[in-house]
Short mmCIF file of C-alpha atoms in Angstrom, two decimals:
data_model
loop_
_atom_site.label_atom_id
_atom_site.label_comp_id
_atom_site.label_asym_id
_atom_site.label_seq_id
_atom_site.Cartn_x
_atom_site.Cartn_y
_atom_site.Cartn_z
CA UNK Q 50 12.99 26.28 35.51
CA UNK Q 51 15.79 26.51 32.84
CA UNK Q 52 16.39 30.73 33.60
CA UNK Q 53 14.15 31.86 30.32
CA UNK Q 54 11.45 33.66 31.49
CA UNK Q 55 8.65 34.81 28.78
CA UNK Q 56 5.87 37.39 29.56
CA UNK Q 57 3.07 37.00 28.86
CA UNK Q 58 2.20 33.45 28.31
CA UNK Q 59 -0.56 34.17 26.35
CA UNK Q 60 -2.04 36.92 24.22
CA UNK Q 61 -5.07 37.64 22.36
CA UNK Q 62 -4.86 40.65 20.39
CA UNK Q 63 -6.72 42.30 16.85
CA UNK Q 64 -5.30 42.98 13.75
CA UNK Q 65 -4.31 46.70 15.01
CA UNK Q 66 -3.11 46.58 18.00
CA UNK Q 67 0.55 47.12 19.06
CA UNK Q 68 1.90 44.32 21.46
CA UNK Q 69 4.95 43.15 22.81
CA UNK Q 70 6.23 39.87 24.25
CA UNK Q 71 9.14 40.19 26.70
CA UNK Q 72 11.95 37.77 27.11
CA UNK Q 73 14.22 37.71 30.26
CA UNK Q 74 17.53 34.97 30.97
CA UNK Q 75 19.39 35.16 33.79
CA UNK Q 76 21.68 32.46 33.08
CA UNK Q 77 24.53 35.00 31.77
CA UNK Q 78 24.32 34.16 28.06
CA UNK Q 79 25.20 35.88 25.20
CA UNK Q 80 23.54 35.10 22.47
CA UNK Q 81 19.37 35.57 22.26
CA UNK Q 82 16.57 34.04 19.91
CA UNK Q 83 13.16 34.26 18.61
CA UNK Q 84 11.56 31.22 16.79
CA UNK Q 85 8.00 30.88 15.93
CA UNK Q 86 5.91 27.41 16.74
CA UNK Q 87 3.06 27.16 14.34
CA UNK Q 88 0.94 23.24 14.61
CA UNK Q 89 2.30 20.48 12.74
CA UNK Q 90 5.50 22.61 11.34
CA UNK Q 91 8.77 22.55 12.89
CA UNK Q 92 10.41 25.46 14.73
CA UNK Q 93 10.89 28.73 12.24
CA UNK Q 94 14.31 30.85 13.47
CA UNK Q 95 13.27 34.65 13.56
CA UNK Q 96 15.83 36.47 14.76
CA UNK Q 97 19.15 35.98 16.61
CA UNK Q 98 21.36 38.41 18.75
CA UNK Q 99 24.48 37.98 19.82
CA UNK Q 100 25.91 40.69 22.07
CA UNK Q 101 22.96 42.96 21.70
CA UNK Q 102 23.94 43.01 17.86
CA UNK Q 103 21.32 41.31 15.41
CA UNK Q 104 23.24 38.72 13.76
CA UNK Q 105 20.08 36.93 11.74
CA UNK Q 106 16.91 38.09 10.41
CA UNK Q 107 15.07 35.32 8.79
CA UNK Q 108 12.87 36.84 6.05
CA UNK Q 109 11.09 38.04 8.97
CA UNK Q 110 7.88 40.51 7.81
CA UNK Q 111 7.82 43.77 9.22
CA UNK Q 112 5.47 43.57 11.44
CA UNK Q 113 7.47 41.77 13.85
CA UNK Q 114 10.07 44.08 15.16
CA UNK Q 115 12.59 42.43 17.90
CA UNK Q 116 15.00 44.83 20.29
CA UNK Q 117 17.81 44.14 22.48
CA UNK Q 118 18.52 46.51 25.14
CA UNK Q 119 20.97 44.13 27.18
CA UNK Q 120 22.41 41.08 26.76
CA UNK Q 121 19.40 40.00 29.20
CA UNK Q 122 16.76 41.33 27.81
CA UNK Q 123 14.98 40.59 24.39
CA UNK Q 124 11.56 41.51 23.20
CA UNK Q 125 9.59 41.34 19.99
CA UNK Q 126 7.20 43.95 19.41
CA UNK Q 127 4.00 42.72 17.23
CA UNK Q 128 1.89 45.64 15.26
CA UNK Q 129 -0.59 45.03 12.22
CA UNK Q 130 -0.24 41.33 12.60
CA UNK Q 131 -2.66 38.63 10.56
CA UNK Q 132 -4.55 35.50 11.90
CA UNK Q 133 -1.56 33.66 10.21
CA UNK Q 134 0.52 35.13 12.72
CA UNK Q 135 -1.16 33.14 15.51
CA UNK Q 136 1.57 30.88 16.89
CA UNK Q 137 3.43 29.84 20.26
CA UNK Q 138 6.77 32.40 20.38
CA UNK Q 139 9.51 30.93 21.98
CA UNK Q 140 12.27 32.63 23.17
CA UNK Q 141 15.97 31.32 23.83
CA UNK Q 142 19.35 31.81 25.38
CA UNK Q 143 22.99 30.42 24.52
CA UNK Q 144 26.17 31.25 26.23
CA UNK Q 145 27.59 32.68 23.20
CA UNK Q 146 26.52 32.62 19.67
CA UNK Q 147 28.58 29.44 18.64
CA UNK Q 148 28.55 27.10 22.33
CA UNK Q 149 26.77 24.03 23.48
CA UNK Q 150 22.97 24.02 24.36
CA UNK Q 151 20.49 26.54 23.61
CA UNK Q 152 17.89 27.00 26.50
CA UNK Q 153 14.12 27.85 26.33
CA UNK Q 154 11.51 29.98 27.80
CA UNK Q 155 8.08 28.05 28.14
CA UNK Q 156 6.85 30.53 25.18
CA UNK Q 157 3.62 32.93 24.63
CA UNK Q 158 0.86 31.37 22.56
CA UNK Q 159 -0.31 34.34 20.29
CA UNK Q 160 -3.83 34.33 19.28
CA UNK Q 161 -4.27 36.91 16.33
CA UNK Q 162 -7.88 37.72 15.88
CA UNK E 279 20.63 24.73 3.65
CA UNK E 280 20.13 22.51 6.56
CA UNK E 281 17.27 19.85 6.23
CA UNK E 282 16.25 17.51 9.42
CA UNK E 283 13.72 14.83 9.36
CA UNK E 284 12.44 12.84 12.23
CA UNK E 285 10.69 9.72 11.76
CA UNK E 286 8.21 8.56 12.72
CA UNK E 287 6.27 11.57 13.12
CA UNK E 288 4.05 9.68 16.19
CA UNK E 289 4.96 6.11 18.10
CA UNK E 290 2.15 4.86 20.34
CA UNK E 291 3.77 1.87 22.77
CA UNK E 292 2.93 0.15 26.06
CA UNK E 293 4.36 1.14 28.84
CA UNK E 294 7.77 -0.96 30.00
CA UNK E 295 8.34 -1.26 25.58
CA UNK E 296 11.83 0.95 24.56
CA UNK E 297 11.75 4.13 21.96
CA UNK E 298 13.58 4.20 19.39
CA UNK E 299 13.44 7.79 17.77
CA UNK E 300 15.05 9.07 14.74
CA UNK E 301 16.76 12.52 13.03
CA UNK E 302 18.28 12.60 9.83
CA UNK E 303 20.16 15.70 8.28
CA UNK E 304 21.48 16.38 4.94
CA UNK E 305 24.79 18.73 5.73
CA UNK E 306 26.97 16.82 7.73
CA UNK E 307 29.22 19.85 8.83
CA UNK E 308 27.28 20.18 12.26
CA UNK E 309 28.79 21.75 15.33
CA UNK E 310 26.36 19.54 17.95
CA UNK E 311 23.27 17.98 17.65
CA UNK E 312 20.72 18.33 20.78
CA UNK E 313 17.41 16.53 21.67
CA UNK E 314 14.44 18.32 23.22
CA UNK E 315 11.32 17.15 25.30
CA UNK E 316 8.66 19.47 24.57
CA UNK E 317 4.65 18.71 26.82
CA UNK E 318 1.76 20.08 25.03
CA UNK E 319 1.97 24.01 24.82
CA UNK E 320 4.96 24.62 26.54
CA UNK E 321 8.65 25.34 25.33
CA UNK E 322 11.70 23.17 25.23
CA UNK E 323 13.16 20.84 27.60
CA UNK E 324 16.89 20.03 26.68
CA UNK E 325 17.80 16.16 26.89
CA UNK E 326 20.99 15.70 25.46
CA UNK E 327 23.42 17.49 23.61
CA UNK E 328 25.91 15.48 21.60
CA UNK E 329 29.41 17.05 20.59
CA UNK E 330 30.25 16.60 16.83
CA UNK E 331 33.55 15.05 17.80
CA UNK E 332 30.86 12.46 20.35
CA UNK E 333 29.40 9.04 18.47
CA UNK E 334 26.39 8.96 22.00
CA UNK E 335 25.90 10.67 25.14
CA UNK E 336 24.00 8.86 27.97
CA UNK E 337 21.87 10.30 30.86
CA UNK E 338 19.46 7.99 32.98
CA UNK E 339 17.22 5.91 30.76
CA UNK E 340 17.89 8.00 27.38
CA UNK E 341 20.90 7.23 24.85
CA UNK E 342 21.78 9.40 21.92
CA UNK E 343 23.69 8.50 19.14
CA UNK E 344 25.03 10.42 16.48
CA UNK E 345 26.55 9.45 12.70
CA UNK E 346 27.80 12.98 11.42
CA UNK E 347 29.56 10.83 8.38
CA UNK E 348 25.61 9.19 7.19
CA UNK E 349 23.53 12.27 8.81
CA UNK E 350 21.71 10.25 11.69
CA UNK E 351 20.88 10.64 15.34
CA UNK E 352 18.98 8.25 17.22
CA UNK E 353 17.32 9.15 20.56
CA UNK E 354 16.41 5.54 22.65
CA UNK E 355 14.07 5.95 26.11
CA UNK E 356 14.79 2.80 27.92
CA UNK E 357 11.55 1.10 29.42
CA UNK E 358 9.35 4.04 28.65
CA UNK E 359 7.00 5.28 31.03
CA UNK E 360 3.76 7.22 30.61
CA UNK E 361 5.06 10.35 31.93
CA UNK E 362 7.64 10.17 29.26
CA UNK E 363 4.49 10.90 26.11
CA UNK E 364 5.65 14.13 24.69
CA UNK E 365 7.10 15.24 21.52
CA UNK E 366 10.53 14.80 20.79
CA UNK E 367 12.80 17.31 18.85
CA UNK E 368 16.38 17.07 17.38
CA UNK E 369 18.05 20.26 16.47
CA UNK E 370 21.14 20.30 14.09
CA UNK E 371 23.44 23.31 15.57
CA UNK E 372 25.73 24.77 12.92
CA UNK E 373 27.46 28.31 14.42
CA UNK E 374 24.67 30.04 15.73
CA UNK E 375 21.60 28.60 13.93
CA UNK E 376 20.00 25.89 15.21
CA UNK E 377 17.83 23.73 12.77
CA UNK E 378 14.68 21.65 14.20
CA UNK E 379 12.74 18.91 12.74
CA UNK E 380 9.24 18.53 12.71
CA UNK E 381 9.93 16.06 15.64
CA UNK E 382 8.35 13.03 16.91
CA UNK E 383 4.80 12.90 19.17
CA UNK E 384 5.69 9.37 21.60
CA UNK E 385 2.20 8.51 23.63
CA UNK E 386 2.75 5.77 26.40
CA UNK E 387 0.13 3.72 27.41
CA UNK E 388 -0.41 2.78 30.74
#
């Protein structure tokens, strides 16, 4: 267990329904990510936060809406998303935005019908 | 902006045989450079993380180097074992962002 916890670790959902996938560390870190996983292509940087503040939003489409209420918590709310969208989303956790080693939840493979 | 390559993109070997697995990077002005494990469907195990100011870090049977100056890392898995088949990533960290290759599948045979 690395202290990233992701709920839930998987999801099927339709093209108009509102999820959300929930991201929890424990580990006392400051700085929070969402990447996307898709096959064969390398890991895609969403969104960053560092002390609850967003500090990166990678040409992320609107649909995808991430909030940080605490500097353990981290979620990414999914509405109106497209088959393309299906993807493992990873979550991660660094002690502050510029330190050492970034740590991972085990992810939530998102199945977009 | 930040481009990492890891070749080869899959390495089949017998079991007892060493890995040798490679990242390159075109911006040299990294702050570390870590390796990942990740099994099928899962999310990321960290291996190693090598300092910018490190040339390899060592832990049990797996040696990382790192050549900020020609944009290389290699990853080597001393007499590999099946349980080691998994895909390998390097990320390039630079401030906040980290930047991932496409990383390496390794399968083992027994």
């Amino acid at each position: 267990e690395t202290g990233v916890t992701q709920t839930p670790r998987h999801l099927v959902m339709g093209m108009t329904n509102k999820k959300s996938l929930k991201c929890e560390q424990h580990l006392g870190h400051n700085a929070m990510y969402w990447y996307k996983q898709s096959a064969k292509k390398p890991l895609e940087l969403m969104f960053v936060y560092s002390l609850e503040e967003r500090v990166e939003n990678n040409s992320v489409p609107s649909r995808f809406s991430p909030e940080c209420p605490n500097s353990s918590h981290l979620f990414l709310h999914l509405h109106t998303l497209q088959p393309e969208d299906s993807a493992l989303y990873l979550c991660a956790s660094r002690r502050d935005r510029s330190s050492s080693e970034q740590y991972f939840g085990p992810g939530t493979r998102l199945t977009v019908t | 902006k930040q481009e990492v390559t890891q070749i080869p993109a899959a390495l089949s070997v017998p079991e007892g045989e060493n890995l040798v697995l490679n990242c390159s990077f075109t911006d040299s002005a990294i702050y570390n450079l870590q390796w990942f494990r990740q099994d099928p469907g899962k999310g990321l195990t960290s291996l190693l993380l090598i300092q910018s100011s490190q040339r390899e870090q060592t832990s049990g049977r797996l040696n990382a180097s790192l050549d900020k100056s020609s944009g290389r890392s290699t990853l080597y898995i001393a007499a590999s074992q099946p349980g080691d088949s998994a895909t390998y990533l390097c990320a390039v960290i630079s401030d906040y962002k980290l930047s991932f290759g496409a990383g390496t599948t390794v399968t083992v045979r027994a």
